[in-house]
Each structure stands twice: as C-alpha cells, then as structure tokens.
Amino acid sequence: MLANLKTPAQRHTAIFYGLIMVGFYFVPVFSDNFYLLSVFTTAYFYIIFATSWDVFAGYSHLMNFGHALFIGIAGYLTAFVDLHLGLPPLLVLPMCAVVCGLLGMFIGYLTLRMQGPYFAIITMAFAAVAYESAIMFSEYTGGEEGIPGIHPLTDSLIGDYYFVLVVMSLIFLFLLWFTRGRWGLVLKAISQNEDAVLASGINTAWVKIRAYSISGALCGIGGSVYAYSLTHVGPTSMEQVLSTTILIMAMVGGMGTITGPFLGALILVLFNELSRDMEEYRLLIYTVMVVVIIFFAPRGIVSWGQPIARAFKLGGKRGQAGS
Amino acid sequence: MTQARDYLVVDELTKHFGGLAAVEKLSFSLDRGQILGLIGPNGAGKTTVFNLITGFLPATSGRVTFRGESLMGKKPHQIVNQGLARTFQLVKPFPELSLSDNIRVACYGPRFMSQGLDEEAARHRILEVAEQVGLPDDLDQPASSLGHGDLRLLDIARALMVQPELLLLDEPLSGLSSIETQAIVGLIQALNQEGITLLIIEHKLKELMKVADRIVAIDFGQKLAAGTPQEVVNHPAVVEAYLGTKDSYASA
Amino acid sequence: MELIQEIIIFGTIKGCVYALIATGFTLIFAVAGILNLAHGTFYMLGAYFTYTLFYVLGIPLPPAILLAAVLVGALGMLLDRVFLKPMRSSHTYVLVLTVAVAFAAQEIILLTYGSQGMNIPNLIEGSVNLNGVVVSWHQLLIVAITAVVLIMLWLVLTRTRYGVATLAVSMDEDGARLVGIETEKVFNLSMFASAFLAAVAGALISPIMSMTPEMWNMPLMKAFVVVVVGGIGSLTGSIMAAFFLGWLETFTGFVISPKLTEVVSLVLLTVFLVFRPSGILGRRLH
C-alpha cells in the first residue's frame, strides 16, 4: 500500500489518519474515565458500520438504507451461539462474518437489477422485515426486550476498549487495501457508467454482489462485537434510525472514500456526545448541521481536505484528499 | 478454429419492442480482416443491431455467430472476453476517473488478467494504447476535462485495452471536426493493418467509403443493400432512403 | 356477513388515507424522479399546522385544514427550490438530503409541541349505523373528501395547461422541454400538489390517530408499498394499490391477528420488488 502513495497529498493523508489511529491506542494511557472510553468505543462501532457500508453503497452509489440488518442478524446470532453453545468470541466473529457475507450475497443477487430508488426501498424493507420478525417471534428473540446476558468480551473496560479498537483498525486497514486496488476502481467505474464496464469484459453483477457480501461480512463482525460489548441484543440494533444514521455519517464524511465515513462517524459521534450540555437542542442542532453539510458539501467533509492542506502549504497540486 | 470467411455471421436477426420491429430478419456476414460499414438513416436500427450482437439486448429471434460460435444468450462481458469489443454512440466514459484509470478498468477483465500481467505491464500497455489513439499526454487529468473528440478516443482506447479481434465502433466520427475525423480515419486504418476486424456504424458516408471494404445499408431494421461501397451508395433503395422522405416509407 | 362489511368499510377508509399519501408521492417521483423521503414529514406538518391554526389561532376546522395544506404545499415548493433543485439528478443526494430534512423536522416538532400524543377534533361529531357497522361521520367524510380531492387532481392533470404539461414531463422530460414546457415550474407545482395531498391526509387522520413527532414514518412506509405495488410512476396503479393495501391490512387485522397488520405491507413490498418490480400496472403516469 505504501507504494501507492505517490503524491505528497496522499502521503499527508496517510500520516493524518495514521496519527489519529495511533492516538486512539493512547487514549487509555491518559484517562481511564469510564465515560470517555465508552464514547470512543461507540465511535469505533460507528466507524466499522459506516466504512463497511461505504465499500458497497458508497462506491456503487446504490443507497443501502438497511445496513443495520447485518448488525441485528450478527447480534442475535452472537446471542444464540454465546448463550446456547458457549463458543468463544474468536470463533463467533468469523461465524458472523460468514453468515452476514452470505446474506449480503443473497440480497445482492435478488436486488441486482434494481436502480437507485428501488434499491433504497428494498434494503429498507429487508431490514424492516427482520425488525418486525424479531419482535414477533418473541419466544426466541425476547421480543422488544431482546436477549440480555451475553458474556462480555473481556473482564475489564480497557480490555473491551482495545478489543473493539483492534477489530476496527483491522477492518479499516482491510477496506483501505481493498478499495485502493482494482476493486475500488471497478466499483467506482460501475457507479459512473455500468455499460462501459460491461463492455470492458467485466461481470459487473458479480463485482457488485461480491462488494455487498464484503460489506455485510464486515458489518457482521462489527455487529457481533457490538452485541458482546453491550452484553445485550434487541430489535433496536436493526431499526431504521440506525441504518439511516450510518448512511448519513458516510455521506457527511464523503461517500466512496472509506476515509470519509471514518471521519464522518468519528466527528458525528463525538459531537453528539460532547454536545450533551445543550440538552433538548442537541438533536436539533445535530440534524440541522447534517442537512447543512450535505447541502453545501455533498461530497462530504473529506472534500475540504485539499483546500485546508493547501492553506497550510501541505500537499501537492493534484492528488485527491482522502484517497 | 479461426476461419477467414464468415468470421461474424448475423442470421435473420430480429428484435421487437412491444409491437414495433426495430430489427427484422437482418442477415449479413463479415470476413476476418475486413472493415464493414453499417449505414442507414436515423432510427434505422443500427445501434440496436450493435446491442444485439454485443449482448446488451436479447434478440427476439435469429442468430449471431462469431468464429463459428453462437453468441446468443451470452452476457455482454462474456462476449467481450471472446474478443469482441465495442464503443458507444453517446460517449459517456467514467467522468470522475483519470484518463489512465478510465483505460485501466479494462485491464481488470479476465481477458487481460488471465495473461498474468502485473500492474507494471498494465501501466505499460495503457501508455501504449493512449499513444496509439493519440490521447493528450497528461493521463492524470479527469475524463470530464476532455472535449468531445478526445472522449471518443478515450472510448476507443478503453475498447482496445481488452485486445479485441473484432471491434464495433458506433458512429466514431459523429460530431468531430475535420482534423479529428482525419485522425480517427487514420486510426481505423492502422488498427485494421494490425489485423483487427472492424464493424462500423457511420453517418459520414464520404469517410466511411474511404475505409470500408463492404457496406450494408439498412432501414426500418431491414437490409436494403449490401456490397462494395460504390454498389451500395448507387443502389436505388439506398438513394431513396437517404434522399426520399415519403417514398422511403412505401419501400419499407 | 358483518365481518365482510366491516372489512370493506374500514379497509376503504384506510385505503382513502393511503391513496392521499401515495398519489402525491407517486406524482413527484414520476415527474421529477424524486423519491422524497420527507413525504411523511408533509403528512406530519399537515396535522400539526392544523392543530395550531385551530387551537392557537382559533380558525374553524375546515378552513384550518385547507390553510395548513396550502402552507405545507408552499414548504414543499421551498424544499424543492432551495435544496433539491441544485442536484436533482443525483438520486443519492436527494435520498440522503430528504431523509436528513425529515429527521430535522422531527426534532423541530418535538421541541415545539413535545412528545405527547395530540389530537384535533372530528370535522363532524357523531356516528352512524351502516347496516350493523358503526362508523363515525368523520370517517365517512374522509372517504368523501378523498373522492373530491382525487377527482380534482384528475381534472387538474387532464384539463389544465399545467396538468397536461405535468403529464408530458412525466412521460418524456427532454421531449417536453423541447416543445417549450418549463420543466422547473412543473417540478415545483408537482411538489406543491404532492405536499398538499400528504398534508390533507395528515390532518384528516389526526382525530383518529394521535399525532407525534414520529408519525412521519408510517405514511412513508405505506407510500413505498403503494407505489411499488401500483407500479412506480402510475397514479391509477397507486390508487388501486392503496385500496388493496387498506383492505388487506384490515382483513389481516380482523381475521388473522392485529399484530400482523404491519407485516402485511412489508411482505407485499418485498414480494413485489423482487418478483414484479413494475407493479400491477406499468411504469408510466396514467
């Protein structure tokens, strides 16, 4: 990957995200405040959700409005396996990845022919079906209450913090590697002109299905860790608000960049937590801010990287910020 | 087995959209190494023929064979990987990708990948193709910064990247200046010299007659005439279709 | 027998509300290609505006509903002009922006009115016994108003200049532009009509269902189902599908289990999207 960092701008971007990641590892060194660590852990979860959303939806511009489906499915699976079979997390995580990956492949296959708005509606519908089912089949799922009592990942707060952080780091690095290579290029090309990609001899349907599958698998890992971390899973883990939040974070950060959803999730979670003093105005400010950012910067806040870098005389003339 | 004769055969190809016959029992064939021109008035069904051959549209009936193998029911990407590439009439490349990435996309199909070529080889080949078609030197600029003529070149470059044996060009000269037209005519001849067989839809008859070995004229999805360029343009039905208005209806 | 009557009557009332919601949703999708996720917000605002006009400003209910619907229609035009116009061609942008607007509107309503459920009174009090089925006058009025509104919409679309222009744009935008139709104006007026219809539905339902800041979710989901089942872009299809859904839901609730009514629409939605994406009728506005 380092070999790909040709321009100074790309090097500066890499240093920028590298420093943030290293900073995350040092947070517990400076503070073991329960609240602070849990805020950061929440941010890591949303980074996993938003970046895994991005690898399919952000690159292909097929708006996935039901990404939380994978979080919920993985969460319930984790609860069943943990409580009934007692398997360790290191076995459960790959299991969730496989199940959600296959689920993504299946949904991808069903929705192959659908364009923009149709795709948005069907993804919403699948998540809603799962949500209603979780409430309806309450003997297995605990209904609205969900399933409590999942065993924690580690026996300490700091242990959990590092577990989540390591999983997030690995997923983030994998996604960067995956999208900076040929798959990212082909997915981007498909979003701009699918016919020309077909005419280049590439099976676009398969490329999209594969990306959706990866998106689901990685989100499934995140959803499983999420359930362990809360020691609980419930229907709220796949409700529409969560899916929409993920997508808004990715859009605010900058779709189709992986780094954008990373920043979008981090900034919005931190803002949401730090603005608790504003009490009832908090969510109003949050939502209005989101509308304003999407309106003025539809390419997300990573599109500001280049002008900012130039203002500080960093970076070269060309080379996209965040890529 | 590659035979020289009947390299591409279109046999009674038919496409109906609802009750409308866009292409009706159209037959023609193309020999290896030839340049075949496909002409006809606007709406005659030329692009539909291209879409049927390349698998972008399913045919209602009829057959297309390439090197003796049927192409019917195959997906567009499978047909490309048999060595049959195309360009588009309305050129819409990948506007946000750089020129080199536009061409690079075609490296990731199985036809290129199966040769075990690495990134370095791909980069080399991209430069080669870009130079051959005459793209601007700066390959890092986004495709959206190109003018119409250069976009056509970019589309051809992308098609060449899959190393086609048969290349289908959909109105490669439309909307070009005379200098750009000359450049593409030269490119077509050069590609043919290299051994690429070409099927070209074109409106500019004068230029097409310079390069084409044979011409097929169609109107209302049916064949009007076929033969050498001279024979076809002097054919009464063709003259009528191009010059007449009401009368061409009667002949259809 | 009584059960069948009940299902038909209450299903029809439900269908009327769904038809009001979905025709506007279909209209703006067919005309401008906008899948408006803030459509439920118009429905919600219709209810809350009526509440304010009636209780706070003391305007009688019928003009209050009309005025509220006009105000919401104007907000729809504003949304279209300010936020959607610059990037209407990008589905991604339109989807995310309208859903963000919907969330922001929910917060504004929450801050202004609080989270407790509220109602407005019936247009006419009292009820009537229809052959053994007790129906409130208000519910019957919903049916009558829906009929009047839909007939008016049909007249506007077929008998006025803008209506015909709207149909033309929905069939072929570029062609319409070529013959001199101002597509921007058509988009804008369609947005007005779309928001107006949703607002009327919201105001009419509020005496029966409490209004809350989250009430925009339900109509949005129903609108999806109705337009998908009816065929995206088909007004007649939408109206047919609205009544079909109303009856099916009422049937499920009465005969099988009230718990399943919400699942019915979801199942319909998925089945149609996967197996018959063009809906009952085609894709055109007709």
PDB file of N, CA and C in Angstrom, chain A residues 6 181-183 185-186 188-190 192-204 299 318 320, chain B residues 56 76-77 80-81 86 88 92-97 101 104-106 108-110 113 138 140 158 162:
ATOM      1  N   LYS A   6       1.919   7.992  -4.041  1.00  0.00           N
ATOM      2  CA  LYS A   6       2.806   8.645  -4.989  1.00  0.00           C
ATOM      3  C   LYS A   6       2.950  10.128  -4.707  1.00  0.00           C
ATOM      4  N   GLY A 181      -7.183  -0.716  -4.498  1.00  0.00           N
ATOM      5  CA  GLY A 181      -6.734  -1.568  -5.591  1.00  0.00           C
ATOM      6  C   GLY A 181      -7.756  -1.608  -6.708  1.00  0.00           C
ATOM      7  N   ARG A 182      -7.764  -2.703  -7.439  1.00  0.00           N
ATOM      8  CA  ARG A 182      -8.596  -2.742  -8.632  1.00  0.00           C
ATOM      9  C   ARG A 182     -10.079  -2.771  -8.321  1.00  0.00           C
ATOM     10  N   TRP A 183     -10.477  -3.362  -7.165  1.00  0.00           N
ATOM     11  CA  TRP A 183     -11.912  -3.450  -6.882  1.00  0.00           C
ATOM     12  C   TRP A 183     -12.521  -2.086  -6.682  1.00  0.00           C
ATOM     13  N   LEU A 185     -11.500   0.690  -7.997  1.00  0.00           N
ATOM     14  CA  LEU A 185     -11.575   1.352  -9.303  1.00  0.00           C
ATOM     15  C   LEU A 185     -12.769   0.830 -10.108  1.00  0.00           C
ATOM     16  N   VAL A 186     -12.918  -0.490 -10.124  1.00  0.00           N
ATOM     17  CA  VAL A 186     -14.013  -1.063 -10.916  1.00  0.00           C
ATOM     18  C   VAL A 186     -15.374  -0.647 -10.337  1.00  0.00           C
ATOM     19  N   LYS A 188     -16.067   2.058  -8.633  1.00  0.00           N
ATOM     20  CA  LYS A 188     -16.281   3.474  -8.959  1.00  0.00           C
ATOM     21  C   LYS A 188     -16.715   3.618 -10.411  1.00  0.00           C
ATOM     22  N   ALA A 189     -16.041   2.862 -11.282  1.00  0.00           N
ATOM     23  CA  ALA A 189     -16.386   2.935 -12.702  1.00  0.00           C
ATOM     24  C   ALA A 189     -17.823   2.478 -12.924  1.00  0.00           C
ATOM     25  N   ILE A 190     -18.240   1.434 -12.224  1.00  0.00           N
ATOM     26  CA  ILE A 190     -19.617   0.950 -12.376  1.00  0.00           C
ATOM     27  C   ILE A 190     -20.611   2.037 -11.986  1.00  0.00           C
ATOM     28  N   GLN A 192     -20.304   5.083 -12.327  1.00  0.00           N
ATOM     29  CA  GLN A 192     -20.337   6.193 -13.284  1.00  0.00           C
ATOM     30  C   GLN A 192     -20.880   5.773 -14.642  1.00  0.00           C
ATOM     31  N   ASN A 193     -20.649   4.544 -15.041  1.00  0.00           N
ATOM     32  CA  ASN A 193     -21.162   4.088 -16.332  1.00  0.00           C
ATOM     33  C   ASN A 193     -21.041   2.571 -16.408  1.00  0.00           C
ATOM     34  N   GLU A 194     -22.096   1.889 -15.992  1.00  0.00           N
ATOM     35  CA  GLU A 194     -22.013   0.432 -15.891  1.00  0.00           C
ATOM     36  C   GLU A 194     -21.821  -0.220 -17.260  1.00  0.00           C
ATOM     37  N   ASP A 195     -22.464   0.326 -18.292  1.00  0.00           N
ATOM     38  CA  ASP A 195     -22.354  -0.273 -19.627  1.00  0.00           C
ATOM     39  C   ASP A 195     -20.909  -0.334 -20.108  1.00  0.00           C
ATOM     40  N   ALA A 196     -20.173   0.738 -19.853  1.00  0.00           N
ATOM     41  CA  ALA A 196     -18.787   0.756 -20.317  1.00  0.00           C
ATOM     42  C   ALA A 196     -17.939  -0.269 -19.568  1.00  0.00           C
ATOM     43  N   VAL A 197     -18.299  -0.548 -18.332  1.00  0.00           N
ATOM     44  CA  VAL A 197     -17.549  -1.571 -17.587  1.00  0.00           C
ATOM     45  C   VAL A 197     -17.865  -2.957 -18.152  1.00  0.00           C
ATOM     46  N   LEU A 198     -19.145  -3.175 -18.452  1.00  0.00           N
ATOM     47  CA  LEU A 198     -19.533  -4.435 -19.100  1.00  0.00           C
ATOM     48  C   LEU A 198     -18.790  -4.588 -20.422  1.00  0.00           C
ATOM     49  N   ALA A 199     -18.728  -3.494 -21.172  1.00  0.00           N
ATOM     50  CA  ALA A 199     -18.062  -3.527 -22.475  1.00  0.00           C
ATOM     51  C   ALA A 199     -16.562  -3.697 -22.330  1.00  0.00           C
ATOM     52  N   SER A 200     -16.049  -3.600 -21.095  1.00  0.00           N
ATOM     53  CA  SER A 200     -14.635  -3.888 -20.866  1.00  0.00           C
ATOM     54  C   SER A 200     -14.448  -5.334 -20.445  1.00  0.00           C
ATOM     55  N   GLY A 201     -15.508  -6.120 -20.514  1.00  0.00           N
ATOM     56  CA  GLY A 201     -15.394  -7.544 -20.239  1.00  0.00           C
ATOM     57  C   GLY A 201     -15.477  -7.910 -18.774  1.00  0.00           C
ATOM     58  N   ILE A 202     -16.041  -7.015 -17.956  1.00  0.00           N
ATOM     59  CA  ILE A 202     -16.106  -7.299 -16.525  1.00  0.00           C
ATOM     60  C   ILE A 202     -17.539  -7.623 -16.131  1.00  0.00           C
ATOM     61  N   ASN A 203     -17.692  -8.689 -15.376  1.00  0.00           N
ATOM     62  CA  ASN A 203     -19.002  -9.126 -14.907  1.00  0.00           C
ATOM     63  C   ASN A 203     -19.424  -8.208 -13.754  1.00  0.00           C
ATOM     64  N   THR A 204     -20.115  -7.128 -14.107  1.00  0.00           N
ATOM     65  CA  THR A 204     -20.423  -6.109 -13.097  1.00  0.00           C
ATOM     66  C   THR A 204     -21.350  -6.644 -12.006  1.00  0.00           C
ATOM     67  N   ARG A 299     -20.121  16.088  -1.331  1.00  0.00           N
ATOM     68  CA  ARG A 299     -19.036  15.105  -1.397  1.00  0.00           C
ATOM     69  C   ARG A 299     -18.393  14.872  -0.040  1.00  0.00           C
ATOM     70  N   ARG A 318      -2.042  18.272  -7.250  1.00  0.00           N
ATOM     71  CA  ARG A 318      -3.069  17.300  -7.576  1.00  0.00           C
ATOM     72  C   ARG A 318      -3.072  16.192  -6.535  1.00  0.00           C
ATOM     73  N   GLN A 320      -6.130  13.531  -4.833  1.00  0.00           N
ATOM     74  CA  GLN A 320      -7.340  13.843  -4.102  1.00  0.00           C
ATOM     75  C   GLN A 320      -7.126  13.699  -2.622  1.00  0.00           C
TER      76      GLN A 320
ATOM     77  N   PHE B  56     -26.070  -6.640 -25.206  1.00  0.00           N
ATOM     78  CA  PHE B  56     -26.700  -5.651 -24.340  1.00  0.00           C
ATOM     79  C   PHE B  56     -28.229  -5.738 -24.428  1.00  0.00           C
ATOM     80  N   PRO B  76     -23.013  -9.524 -21.946  1.00  0.00           N
ATOM     81  CA  PRO B  76     -22.079  -8.614 -22.619  1.00  0.00           C
ATOM     82  C   PRO B  76     -20.615  -8.871 -22.260  1.00  0.00           C
ATOM     83  N   HIS B  77     -20.339  -9.096 -20.957  1.00  0.00           N
ATOM     84  CA  HIS B  77     -18.933  -9.262 -20.576  1.00  0.00           C
ATOM     85  C   HIS B  77     -18.353 -10.559 -21.115  1.00  0.00           C
ATOM     86  N   VAL B  80     -17.406  -9.879 -24.736  1.00  0.00           N
ATOM     87  CA  VAL B  80     -16.152  -9.113 -24.799  1.00  0.00           C
ATOM     88  C   VAL B  80     -14.965 -10.047 -24.626  1.00  0.00           C
ATOM     89  N   ASN B  81     -15.103 -10.977 -23.709  1.00  0.00           N
ATOM     90  CA  ASN B  81     -13.976 -11.852 -23.427  1.00  0.00           C
ATOM     91  C   ASN B  81     -13.719 -12.882 -24.515  1.00  0.00           C
ATOM     92  N   ARG B  86     -16.571  -3.137 -28.148  1.00  0.00           N
ATOM     93  CA  ARG B  86     -17.392  -2.123 -28.797  1.00  0.00           C
ATOM     94  C   ARG B  86     -17.147  -0.745 -28.177  1.00  0.00           C
ATOM     95  N   PHE B  88     -19.359   3.225 -27.797  1.00  0.00           N
ATOM     96  CA  PHE B  88     -20.740   3.679 -27.684  1.00  0.00           C
ATOM     97  C   PHE B  88     -20.977   4.939 -28.506  1.00  0.00           C
ATOM     98  N   LYS B  92     -19.957   8.143 -22.905  1.00  0.00           N
ATOM     99  CA  LYS B  92     -20.015   8.534 -21.501  1.00  0.00           C
ATOM    100  C   LYS B  92     -18.966   7.713 -20.775  1.00  0.00           C
ATOM    101  N   PRO B  93     -17.743   8.166 -20.755  1.00  0.00           N
ATOM    102  CA  PRO B  93     -16.737   7.382 -20.038  1.00  0.00           C
ATOM    103  C   PRO B  93     -16.955   7.538 -18.537  1.00  0.00           C
ATOM    104  N   PHE B  94     -15.946   7.291 -17.737  1.00  0.00           N
ATOM    105  CA  PHE B  94     -16.071   7.459 -16.293  1.00  0.00           C
ATOM    106  C   PHE B  94     -15.567   8.857 -15.977  1.00  0.00           C
ATOM    107  N   PRO B  95     -16.476   9.838 -15.877  1.00  0.00           N
ATOM    108  CA  PRO B  95     -16.046  11.234 -15.862  1.00  0.00           C
ATOM    109  C   PRO B  95     -15.134  11.585 -14.699  1.00  0.00           C
ATOM    110  N   GLU B  96     -15.317  10.903 -13.549  1.00  0.00           N
ATOM    111  CA  GLU B  96     -14.537  11.311 -12.380  1.00  0.00           C
ATOM    112  C   GLU B  96     -13.209  10.574 -12.264  1.00  0.00           C
ATOM    113  N   LEU B  97     -12.978   9.615 -13.155  1.00  0.00           N
ATOM    114  CA  LEU B  97     -11.702   8.898 -13.107  1.00  0.00           C
ATOM    115  C   LEU B  97     -10.714   9.574 -14.050  1.00  0.00           C
ATOM    116  N   ASP B 101      -6.944   5.786 -15.517  1.00  0.00           N
ATOM    117  CA  ASP B 101      -7.841   4.867 -14.814  1.00  0.00           C
ATOM    118  C   ASP B 101      -9.012   4.447 -15.694  1.00  0.00           C
ATOM    119  N   ARG B 104      -7.580   1.802 -17.546  1.00  0.00           N
ATOM    120  CA  ARG B 104      -7.147   0.724 -16.661  1.00  0.00           C
ATOM    121  C   ARG B 104      -8.296  -0.221 -16.303  1.00  0.00           C
ATOM    122  N   VAL B 105      -9.520   0.328 -16.221  1.00  0.00           N
ATOM    123  CA  VAL B 105     -10.667  -0.513 -15.857  1.00  0.00           C
ATOM    124  C   VAL B 105     -10.701  -1.766 -16.732  1.00  0.00           C
ATOM    125  N   ALA B 106     -10.393  -1.581 -18.023  1.00  0.00           N
ATOM    126  CA  ALA B 106     -10.456  -2.714 -18.953  1.00  0.00           C
ATOM    127  C   ALA B 106      -9.370  -3.754 -18.692  1.00  0.00           C
ATOM    128  N   TYR B 108      -8.961  -5.124 -15.884  1.00  0.00           N
ATOM    129  CA  TYR B 108      -9.385  -5.993 -14.805  1.00  0.00           C
ATOM    130  C   TYR B 108     -10.414  -7.030 -15.256  1.00  0.00           C
ATOM    131  N   GLY B 109     -10.610  -7.139 -16.559  1.00  0.00           N
ATOM    132  CA  GLY B 109     -11.445  -8.224 -17.061  1.00  0.00           C
ATOM    133  C   GLY B 109     -10.601  -9.476 -17.168  1.00  0.00           C
ATOM    134  N   PRO B 110     -11.237 -10.640 -17.246  1.00  0.00           N
ATOM    135  CA  PRO B 110     -10.497 -11.903 -17.298  1.00  0.00           C
ATOM    136  C   PRO B 110      -9.579 -12.006 -18.517  1.00  0.00           C
ATOM    137  N   MET B 113      -6.478 -10.209 -17.363  1.00  0.00           N
ATOM    138  CA  MET B 113      -5.917 -10.785 -16.136  1.00  0.00           C
ATOM    139  C   MET B 113      -5.373 -12.187 -16.370  1.00  0.00           C
ATOM    140  N   ASP B 138      -1.194  14.257 -20.775  1.00  0.00           N
ATOM    141  CA  ASP B 138      -1.468  14.232 -19.344  1.00  0.00           C
ATOM    142  C   ASP B 138      -2.571  13.224 -19.032  1.00  0.00           C
ATOM    143  N   ASP B 140      -3.249  11.977 -16.180  1.00  0.00           N
ATOM    144  CA  ASP B 140      -3.773  12.062 -14.820  1.00  0.00           C
ATOM    145  C   ASP B 140      -4.967  12.990 -14.713  1.00  0.00           C
ATOM    146  N   ARG B 158     -10.257   2.473 -24.394  1.00  0.00           N
ATOM    147  CA  ARG B 158     -10.766   1.503 -23.428  1.00  0.00           C
ATOM    148  C   ARG B 158     -11.110   0.178 -24.127  1.00  0.00           C
ATOM    149  N   VAL B 162      -8.887  -4.290 -24.148  1.00  0.00           N
ATOM    150  CA  VAL B 162      -9.228  -5.706 -23.983  1.00  0.00           C
ATOM    151  C   VAL B 162      -8.653  -6.544 -25.126  1.00  0.00           C
TER     152      VAL B 162
END
